[in-house]
């Protein structure tokens, strides 16, 4: 059997005369010369790296938490077989910590004139665009002693979208929306509702819904149903300033606010309302306007994908001016921001009359569940101090919320897990009361 690679080299050295292998200058020079010759031949037989052709295909967008597959096709146009180790480099956040080395490195052999496809599997840990870095190729000779190395730039971008975990709440809210829409028996009263139809009275109906004139014309009691008005304008404003960077649990407040905004956008677009998005701190970071109902959610998700909290104080005056410019007619303005006393009292409160005299304003804020846990601490002196601090923090948030309510703002203050459904419920309550 023919020997190849390092085994062949060792056999060749073993076949040298014994005298050559003795520890003498002549023997050392002969061995070194043989090694140098073998290395030179091995390097010469390694396939060139620069002449390889590389192309990409695969996923271009995924939701956070889902895997992506990006394929790298390597074509060997030369006359030598390619024996290579390849590193397909991506940003560190493209994989969970500690898995990058295994996921990005590949070994392959490609005969002359052929091609192979490699698959790099990504599992990003953050939202945003993940752009491929350089592809480094190390091409070995048949003996594996020396290698050629080079890099190729093969552009590719995978956009990591918000996960929209609150979509599990959408079916139940759509069922309530159908009730408000008059498809089941429910009375909705208030300014802005439209008479829909008559139906027979069933026990449990509100007696105020009875239509006495219609009842007098037939032998059954008739009740009126109402349908909330459609085509209302809703402007969702994401505060991307420094307070949105605070982490609650494992994620920044901004991520929880995004999730709540997506559920509200999905629900309102199904309700026939027009939904726009504005992300702002000192300037506008993202904006979605005038999209048809079927395109609202994809446009929101795409716009939110690259948003990151900015470590600057939000300019409330610029924010209010931008809102008024983007909502010239009466609208529901949903502000997803913090309930911290200082930013609200010094920035937003003096400007609220400009908003509330023209629009219905709903403010939603992410509460820290750890504060609730702190208030229950007991047993030691440190625990008592912790409980006092938690209670003081909750009292400050309640005072801020009461100030906002006094100015006509509807406030939703909930933990990350409950903010999205609570905001959707607040929207449905306003819609059923005809206050949009």
XYZ file of N, CA, C and O in Angstrom, residues 15-185:
684
model
N 14.401 5.644 5.225
C 15.166 4.929 4.205
C 16.554 5.509 3.986
O 17.333 4.983 3.203
N 16.837 6.647 4.628
C 18.159 7.234 4.485
C 19.208 6.346 5.147
O 18.923 5.625 6.120
N 20.439 6.379 4.648
C 21.505 5.588 5.269
C 21.666 5.945 6.732
O 21.453 7.092 7.141
N 22.054 4.960 7.531
C 22.173 5.167 8.973
C 23.180 6.261 9.291
O 22.991 7.072 10.198
N 24.185 6.349 8.512
C 25.206 7.349 8.780
C 24.684 8.758 8.690
O 25.141 9.660 9.368
N 23.702 8.910 7.804
C 23.146 10.258 7.647
C 22.370 10.671 8.880
O 22.335 11.844 9.257
N 21.717 9.660 9.515
C 20.887 9.980 10.674
C 21.702 10.108 11.955
O 21.161 10.429 13.002
N 23.026 9.829 11.881
C 23.854 9.994 13.056
C 24.008 11.464 13.386
O 23.935 12.316 12.497
N 24.201 11.797 14.675
C 24.303 13.205 15.081
C 25.594 13.849 14.594
O 26.554 13.999 15.336
N 25.640 14.183 13.323
C 26.776 14.887 12.757
C 26.256 16.035 11.925
O 25.073 16.085 11.565
N 27.123 16.967 11.617
C 26.693 18.111 10.807
C 26.204 17.647 9.444
O 25.211 18.154 8.923
N 26.852 16.658 8.885
C 26.429 16.162 7.564
C 25.027 15.569 7.638
O 24.169 15.826 6.786
N 24.786 14.752 8.690
C 23.459 14.146 8.846
C 22.379 15.180 9.082
O 21.282 15.096 8.523
N 22.693 16.181 9.909
C 21.694 17.223 10.202
C 21.350 18.007 8.947
O 20.193 18.328 8.688
N 22.369 18.319 8.160
C 22.097 19.071 6.940
C 21.265 18.260 5.964
O 20.373 18.781 5.288
N 21.532 16.945 5.900
C 20.764 16.098 4.985
C 19.303 16.019 5.410
O 18.388 16.114 4.583
N 19.080 15.848 6.726
C 17.691 15.772 7.225
C 16.973 17.089 7.019
O 15.824 17.144 6.545
N 17.651 18.187 7.368
C 17.022 19.502 7.195
C 16.734 19.789 5.731
O 15.718 20.370 5.375
N 17.670 19.370 4.863
C 17.436 19.577 3.440
C 16.233 18.790 2.944
O 15.439 19.271 2.132
N 16.116 17.562 3.437
C 14.967 16.735 3.035
C 13.662 17.353 3.520
O 12.679 17.412 2.789
N 13.665 17.819 4.787
C 12.466 18.471 5.325
C 12.125 19.733 4.547
O 10.965 19.997 4.231
N 13.143 20.527 4.254
C 12.899 21.763 3.526
C 12.347 21.472 2.142
O 11.420 22.150 1.664
N 12.894 20.436 1.498
C 12.400 20.071 0.177
C 10.951 19.589 0.250
O 10.111 19.958 -0.567
N 10.672 18.772 1.286
C 9.298 18.274 1.448
C 8.323 19.429 1.705
O 7.217 19.468 1.161
N 8.754 20.378 2.539
C 7.883 21.534 2.828
C 7.663 22.378 1.574
O 6.553 22.849 1.320
N 8.723 22.553 0.800
C 8.595 23.355 -0.409
C 7.655 22.699 -1.407
O 6.801 23.352 -2.028
N 7.798 21.369 -1.554
C 6.908 20.652 -2.473
C 5.467 20.702 -1.968
O 4.527 20.897 -2.734
N 5.299 20.526 -0.639
C 3.953 20.545 -0.051
C 3.298 21.907 -0.261
O 2.118 22.006 -0.615
N 4.056 22.974 -0.054
C 3.517 24.323 -0.243
C 3.154 24.560 -1.702
O 2.135 25.169 -2.021
N 3.996 24.057 -2.592
C 3.742 24.261 -4.022
C 2.483 23.536 -4.482
O 1.786 23.990 -5.395
N 2.197 22.397 -3.849
C 1.023 21.613 -4.252
C -0.264 22.084 -3.584
O -1.343 21.597 -3.926
N -0.161 22.995 -2.604
C -1.373 23.537 -1.973
C -2.115 24.426 -2.967
O -1.509 25.212 -3.701
N -3.437 24.291 -2.995
C -4.246 25.074 -3.942
C -4.207 26.553 -3.579
O -4.274 26.912 -2.403
N -4.079 27.436 -4.569
C -4.082 28.881 -4.281
C -5.408 29.321 -3.656
O -6.479 28.827 -4.028
N -5.325 30.254 -2.722
C -6.517 30.735 -2.013
C -7.179 31.895 -2.755
O -8.408 31.972 -2.835
N -6.384 32.767 -3.314
C -6.923 33.978 -3.927
C -7.814 33.681 -5.133
O -8.712 34.443 -5.452
N -7.565 32.562 -5.804
C -8.298 32.278 -7.033
C -9.635 31.585 -6.778
O -10.405 31.339 -7.697
N -9.924 31.258 -5.528
C -11.197 30.606 -5.210
C -12.353 31.583 -5.389
O -12.209 32.790 -5.168
N -13.507 31.073 -5.785
C -14.725 31.878 -5.922
C -15.691 31.515 -4.800
O -15.994 30.334 -4.593
N -16.190 32.541 -4.095
C -17.076 32.317 -2.960
C -18.368 33.108 -3.149
O -18.323 34.305 -3.512
N -19.497 32.477 -2.911
C -20.808 33.137 -2.971
C -21.635 32.688 -1.779
O -21.375 31.641 -1.172
N -22.661 33.489 -1.452
C -23.512 33.184 -0.301
C -24.978 33.083 -0.710
O -25.428 33.760 -1.640
N -25.716 32.279 0.016
C -27.177 32.212 -0.038
C -27.659 31.918 1.376
O -26.850 31.597 2.259
N -28.972 32.001 1.586
C -29.504 31.636 2.904
C -30.481 32.639 3.450
O -31.045 33.476 2.721
N -30.693 32.590 4.760
C -31.665 33.443 5.434
C -31.177 34.892 5.462
O -29.992 35.167 5.635
N -32.125 35.790 5.311
C -31.819 37.223 5.406
C -32.475 37.878 6.608
O -32.069 38.974 6.998
N -33.493 37.247 7.198
C -34.127 37.797 8.392
C -34.723 36.666 9.211
O -35.250 35.698 8.660
N -34.617 36.796 10.518
C -35.180 35.831 11.463
C -35.648 36.602 12.689
O -35.266 37.760 12.895
N -36.470 35.974 13.513
C -36.838 36.551 14.795
C -35.796 36.176 15.841
O -35.173 35.112 15.765
N -35.607 37.049 16.808
C -34.662 36.790 17.880
C -35.033 35.480 18.579
O -36.185 35.264 18.946
N -34.030 34.608 18.748
C -34.268 33.316 19.360
C -34.404 32.191 18.366
O -34.381 31.016 18.750
N -34.569 32.523 17.085
C -34.676 31.501 16.049
C -33.320 31.319 15.369
O -32.541 32.266 15.259
N -33.010 30.108 14.876
C -31.735 29.884 14.176
C -31.801 30.357 12.732
O -32.873 30.422 12.123
N -30.651 30.706 12.187
C -30.535 31.095 10.777
C -29.466 30.229 10.125
O -28.480 29.845 10.773
N -29.646 29.943 8.858
C -28.665 29.183 8.090
C -28.177 30.035 6.923
O -28.983 30.518 6.129
N -26.861 30.205 6.846
C -26.237 30.943 5.754
C -25.283 29.994 5.039
O -24.390 29.407 5.669
N -25.492 29.822 3.746
C -24.702 28.870 2.962
C -23.571 29.605 2.241
O -23.788 30.670 1.650
N -22.380 29.016 2.274
C -21.202 29.552 1.602
C -20.753 28.528 0.562
O -20.358 27.408 0.910
N -20.839 28.898 -0.713
C -20.435 28.004 -1.800
C -19.017 28.355 -2.232
O -18.740 29.503 -2.603
N -18.110 27.362 -2.163
C -16.700 27.550 -2.509
C -16.424 26.797 -3.803
O -16.637 25.580 -3.887
N -15.966 27.525 -4.811
C -15.646 26.935 -6.112
C -14.138 26.959 -6.318
O -13.492 28.000 -6.129
N -13.585 25.811 -6.697
C -12.142 25.678 -6.928
C -11.887 25.637 -8.435
O -12.008 24.584 -9.068
N -11.521 26.781 -9.054
C -11.316 26.808 -10.500
C -9.918 26.354 -10.932
O -9.633 26.275 -12.131
N -9.050 26.067 -9.966
C -7.670 25.734 -10.306
C -7.488 24.288 -10.725
O -8.445 23.534 -10.940
N -6.221 23.883 -10.801
C -5.865 22.527 -11.246
C -5.396 21.656 -10.087
O -5.018 20.506 -10.297
N -5.413 22.190 -8.853
C -4.960 21.438 -7.694
C -6.138 21.213 -6.737
O -7.038 22.035 -6.642
N -6.091 20.118 -6.027
C -7.135 19.814 -5.040
C -6.993 20.748 -3.839
O -5.889 20.970 -3.336
N -8.116 21.274 -3.394
C -8.126 22.164 -2.226
C -8.398 21.345 -0.976
O -9.412 20.660 -0.867
N -7.440 21.395 -0.055
C -7.616 20.795 1.274
C -7.536 21.949 2.265
O -6.451 22.508 2.458
N -8.651 22.287 2.870
C -8.677 23.584 3.566
C -9.413 23.513 4.891
O -10.287 22.671 5.117
N -9.014 24.446 5.753
C -9.769 24.817 6.957
C -10.304 26.212 6.713
O -9.554 27.120 6.324
N -11.601 26.402 6.947
C -12.247 27.681 6.647
C -12.896 28.234 7.909
O -13.570 27.494 8.639
N -12.688 29.526 8.138
C -13.376 30.229 9.229
C -14.296 31.271 8.637
O -13.844 32.229 7.992
N -15.598 31.070 8.829
C -16.614 32.017 8.359
C -16.957 32.940 9.517
O -17.770 32.604 10.389
N -16.343 34.107 9.550
C -16.422 34.988 10.722
C -17.682 35.849 10.693
O -18.047 36.415 9.662
N -18.340 35.950 11.870
C -19.495 36.805 12.089
C -19.309 37.521 13.423
O -18.446 37.142 14.213
N -20.110 38.555 13.714
C -19.986 39.222 15.021
C -20.212 38.240 16.171
O -20.949 37.256 16.021
N -19.594 38.502 17.329
C -19.725 37.562 18.463
C -21.163 37.299 18.886
O -21.478 36.195 19.339
N -22.056 38.288 18.762
C -23.443 38.100 19.188
C -24.250 37.259 18.215
O -25.459 37.110 18.376
N -23.599 36.682 17.203
C -24.300 35.796 16.272
C -24.516 34.407 16.845
O -25.254 33.602 16.252
N -23.871 34.115 17.972
C -24.033 32.822 18.634
C -24.072 33.027 20.137
O -23.588 34.036 20.647
N -24.605 32.048 20.872
C -24.475 32.098 22.336
C -23.004 32.049 22.733
O -22.168 31.502 22.000
N -22.648 32.606 23.884
C -21.239 32.620 24.304
C -20.649 31.210 24.339
O -21.276 30.258 24.812
N -19.431 31.089 23.809
C -18.714 29.827 23.861
C -18.952 28.887 22.701
O -18.311 27.831 22.623
N -19.854 29.222 21.782
C -20.163 28.311 20.672
C -19.635 28.812 19.331
O -19.792 28.124 18.325
N -19.026 29.990 19.299
C -18.583 30.583 18.032
C -17.538 29.731 17.336
O -17.581 29.521 16.123
N -16.572 29.193 18.094
C -15.465 28.464 17.486
C -15.947 27.238 16.721
O -15.517 26.980 15.597
N -16.853 26.504 17.307
C -17.349 25.295 16.653
C -18.245 25.613 15.467
O -18.194 24.930 14.438
N -19.073 26.662 15.592
C -20.069 26.945 14.549
C -19.466 27.600 13.309
O -20.007 27.459 12.212
N -18.354 28.315 13.450
C -17.845 29.109 12.336
C -16.711 28.441 11.569
O -16.264 28.975 10.561
N -16.241 27.293 12.021
C -15.086 26.650 11.380
C -15.510 25.377 10.642
O -16.317 24.593 11.147
N -14.933 25.206 9.457
C -15.290 24.078 8.603
C -14.013 23.481 8.001
O -13.029 24.181 7.766
N -14.067 22.183 7.719
C -12.995 21.473 7.020
C -13.567 20.866 5.746
O -14.649 20.250 5.786
N -12.889 21.029 4.625
C -13.412 20.473 3.377
C -12.283 20.182 2.401
O -11.174 20.727 2.508
N -12.595 19.315 1.443
C -11.693 18.991 0.345
C -12.474 19.136 -0.955
O -13.569 18.586 -1.093
N -11.918 19.917 -1.893
C -12.595 20.161 -3.163
C -11.631 19.833 -4.293
O -10.538 20.415 -4.388
N -12.017 18.916 -5.156
C -11.182 18.578 -6.306
C -11.154 19.735 -7.290
O -12.004 20.642 -7.262
N -10.168 19.727 -8.172
C -10.030 20.796 -9.167
C -11.293 20.874 -10.030
O -11.812 19.855 -10.501
N -11.791 22.110 -10.215
C -12.956 22.342 -11.054
C -14.286 22.035 -10.403
O -15.328 22.162 -11.055
N -14.291 21.682 -9.112
C -15.547 21.378 -8.429
C -15.857 22.444 -7.387
O -15.069 23.357 -7.160
N -17.026 22.291 -6.747
C -17.420 23.239 -5.712
C -18.139 22.502 -4.587
O -18.688 21.432 -4.780
N -18.141 23.113 -3.416
C -18.811 22.564 -2.244
C -19.568 23.682 -1.537
O -19.173 24.848 -1.594
N -20.636 23.268 -0.852
C -21.418 24.255 -0.097
C -21.306 23.968 1.392
O -21.576 22.854 1.836
N -20.915 25.004 2.132
C -20.837 24.927 3.588
C -22.029 25.653 4.193
O -22.530 26.628 3.625
N -22.461 25.222 5.357
C -23.584 25.867 6.045
C -23.125 26.340 7.417
O -22.662 25.542 8.238
N -23.235 27.646 7.634
C -22.946 28.227 8.945
C -24.274 28.500 9.638
O -25.116 29.237 9.107
N -24.455 27.925 10.793
C -25.704 28.074 11.542
C -25.532 29.147 12.611
O -24.659 29.030 13.481
N -26.363 30.185 12.532
C -26.311 31.295 13.476
C -27.462 31.174 14.470
O -28.551 30.704 14.125
N -27.225 31.640 15.681
C -28.276 31.747 16.691
C -28.044 33.057 17.436
O -27.491 33.091 18.534
N -28.452 34.184 16.825
C -28.135 35.498 17.396
C -28.741 35.694 18.783
O -29.830 35.191 19.082
N -28.034 36.448 19.584
C -28.478 36.741 20.950
C -28.967 38.176 21.106
O -29.375 38.551 22.202
N -28.913 38.972 20.029
C -29.370 40.363 20.088
C -30.096 40.718 18.800
O -29.880 40.102 17.762
N -30.965 41.730 18.915
C -31.629 42.246 17.721
C -30.636 42.997 16.844
O -29.531 43.308 17.249
N -31.076 43.313 15.619
C -30.281 44.158 14.742
C -29.715 43.401 13.559
O -30.048 42.239 13.319
N -28.867 44.085 12.808
C -28.259 43.497 11.620
C -26.954 42.793 11.986
O -26.076 43.390 12.616
N -26.837 41.549 11.566
C -25.595 40.798 11.741
C -24.957 40.665 10.369
O -25.490 40.006 9.476
N -23.795 41.299 10.193
C -23.115 41.327 8.896
C -21.919 40.378 8.913
O -21.123 40.376 9.859
N -21.803 39.604 7.849
C -20.696 38.652 7.742
C -19.364 39.393 7.679
O -19.236 40.416 6.998
N -18.389 38.865 8.387
C -17.033 39.409 8.335
C -16.248 38.628 7.273
O -16.823 37.993 6.403
N -14.939 38.639 7.346
C -14.101 37.984 6.340
C -14.175 36.457 6.437
O -14.393 35.906 7.517
N -13.985 35.817 5.308
C -13.848 34.359 5.248
C -12.358 34.057 5.121
O -11.724 34.438 4.131
N -11.797 33.421 6.119
C -10.372 33.087 6.133
C -10.199 31.628 5.724
O -10.840 30.738 6.296
N -9.338 31.393 4.733
C -9.124 30.043 4.188
C -7.653 29.681 4.345
O -6.765 30.440 3.930
N -7.410 28.520 4.918
C -6.047 27.985 5.042
C -5.973 26.724 4.188
O -6.598 25.705 4.499
N -5.215 26.787 3.088
C -5.113 25.698 2.122
C -3.833 24.895 2.369
O -2.725 25.436 2.308
N -3.979 23.608 2.647
C -2.844 22.742 2.974
C -2.400 21.948 1.755
O -3.202 21.637 0.864
N -1.125 21.582 1.756
C -0.607 20.667 0.751
C -0.953 19.233 1.120
O -1.494 18.965 2.201
N -0.603 18.264 0.268
C -0.950 16.859 0.548
C -0.271 16.296 1.786
O -0.775 15.357 2.397
N 0.891 16.836 2.181
C 1.578 16.364 3.379
C 1.093 17.057 4.643
O 1.398 16.609 5.760
N 0.401 18.164 4.523
C -0.084 18.900 5.679
C 0.993 19.607 6.458
O 0.820 19.921 7.635
N 2.152 19.896 5.812
C 3.269 20.537 6.510
C 3.169 22.056 6.466
O 3.401 22.732 7.470
N 2.891 22.592 5.313
C 2.766 24.038 5.153
C 1.410 24.354 4.514
O 0.758 23.472 3.929
N 0.981 25.601 4.633
C -0.322 25.987 4.095
C -0.268 27.409 3.580
O 0.506 28.248 4.064
N -1.072 27.667 2.571
C -1.312 29.035 2.108
C -2.531 29.573 2.862
O -3.465 28.829 3.143
N -2.536 30.863 3.142
C -3.678 31.449 3.848
C -4.051 32.777 3.224
O -3.186 33.567 2.838
N -5.345 33.008 3.127
C -5.835 34.277 2.588
C -7.268 34.509 3.043
O -7.901 33.643 3.666
N -7.786 35.676 2.734
C -9.141 36.034 3.149
C -9.947 36.511 1.945
O -9.392 37.033 0.972
N -11.249 36.310 2.035
C -12.188 36.802 1.041
C -13.285 37.580 1.771
O -13.690 37.209 2.874
N -13.759 38.618 1.149
C -14.903 39.354 1.674
C -16.138 38.939 0.883
O -16.221 39.190 -0.318
N -17.085 38.304 1.574
C -18.315 37.814 0.935
C -19.481 38.429 1.702
O -19.932 37.881 2.706
N -19.992 39.593 1.287
C -21.001 40.300 2.079
C -22.299 39.496 2.238
O -22.735 38.808 1.308
N -22.880 39.603 3.403
C -24.201 39.033 3.677
C -24.704 39.627 4.984
O -23.924 39.870 5.900
N -25.998 39.897 5.062
C -26.593 40.484 6.261
C -27.812 39.681 6.669
O -28.675 39.386 5.838
N -27.858 39.347 7.938
C -29.039 38.708 8.522
C -29.644 39.695 9.515
O -28.979 40.096 10.473
N -30.879 40.097 9.259
C -31.562 41.029 10.170
C -32.302 40.233 11.231
O -33.154 39.385 10.926
N -31.998 40.518 12.496
C -32.621 39.830 13.621
C -33.763 40.714 14.132
O -33.539 41.809 14.652
N -34.988 40.238 13.960
C -36.187 41.011 14.268
C -36.601 40.805 15.718
O -36.238 39.800 16.349
N -37.386 41.734 16.280
C -37.922 41.517 17.630
C -38.725 40.221 17.692
O -39.389 39.847 16.723
N -38.697 39.531 18.820
C -39.334 38.207 18.873
C -40.852 38.232 18.886
O -41.494 37.246 18.532
N -41.479 39.356 19.300
C -42.936 39.484 19.394
C -43.523 38.341 20.226
O -44.422 37.626 19.789
N -43.036 38.194 21.442
C -43.523 37.128 22.320
C -44.965 37.349 22.765
O -45.646 36.393 23.149
N -45.437 38.586 22.713
C -46.805 38.870 23.169
C -47.861 38.481 22.153
O -49.057 38.673 22.409
N -47.472 37.939 21.000
C -48.479 37.543 20.013
C -49.405 36.461 20.546
O -50.497 36.254 20.009
N -48.999 35.764 21.617
C -49.867 34.746 22.214
C -51.122 35.371 22.819
O -52.122 34.663 23.027
N -51.085 36.677 23.104
C -52.257 37.363 23.656
C -53.191 37.878 22.566
O -54.293 38.349 22.882
N -52.780 37.811 21.311
C -53.577 38.407 20.240
C -54.924 37.709 20.036
O -55.942 38.407 19.882
N -55.029 36.379 20.022
C -56.348 35.760 19.788
C -57.410 36.182 20.793
O -58.560 36.460 20.414
N -57.058 36.245 22.089
C -58.054 36.632 23.092
C -58.481 38.083 22.923
O -59.657 38.421 23.103
N -57.545 38.963 22.541
C -57.909 40.381 22.339
C -58.717 40.555 21.057
O -59.595 41.412 20.991
N -58.453 39.749 20.052
C -59.262 39.812 18.837
C -60.690 39.336 19.107
O -61.644 39.856 18.513
N -60.845 38.363 20.009
C -62.191 37.914 20.380
C -62.958 39.046 21.058
O -64.145 39.263 20.777
N -62.278 39.779 21.928
C -62.937 40.933 22.561
C -63.235 42.019 21.544
O -64.255 42.705 21.630
N -62.352 42.170 20.572
C -62.597 43.161 19.529
C -63.831 42.798 18.718
O -64.628 43.678 18.352
N -64.011 41.518 18.433
C -65.211 41.107 17.701
C -66.472 41.390 18.503
O -67.521 41.718 17.943
N -66.370 41.251 19.818
C -67.516 41.607 20.657
C -67.836 43.098 20.544
O -68.987 43.498 20.391
N -66.773 43.905 20.615
C -66.989 45.352 20.494
C -67.518 45.719 19.121
O -68.225 46.714 18.965
N -67.164 44.920 18.130
C -67.567 45.216 16.766
C -69.001 44.814 16.484
O -69.482 44.934 15.353
N -69.705 44.294 17.496
C -71.112 43.973 17.329
C -71.371 42.608 16.757
O -72.503 42.281 16.425
N -70.335 41.772 16.638
C -70.544 40.447 16.080
C -71.118 39.488 17.105
O -71.618 38.435 16.780
N -71.002 39.835 18.409
C -71.704 39.112 19.454
C -72.462 40.128 20.276
O -72.300 41.341 20.102
N -73.334 39.647 21.169
C -74.214 40.569 21.893
C -73.433 41.331 22.944
O -72.937 40.767 23.907
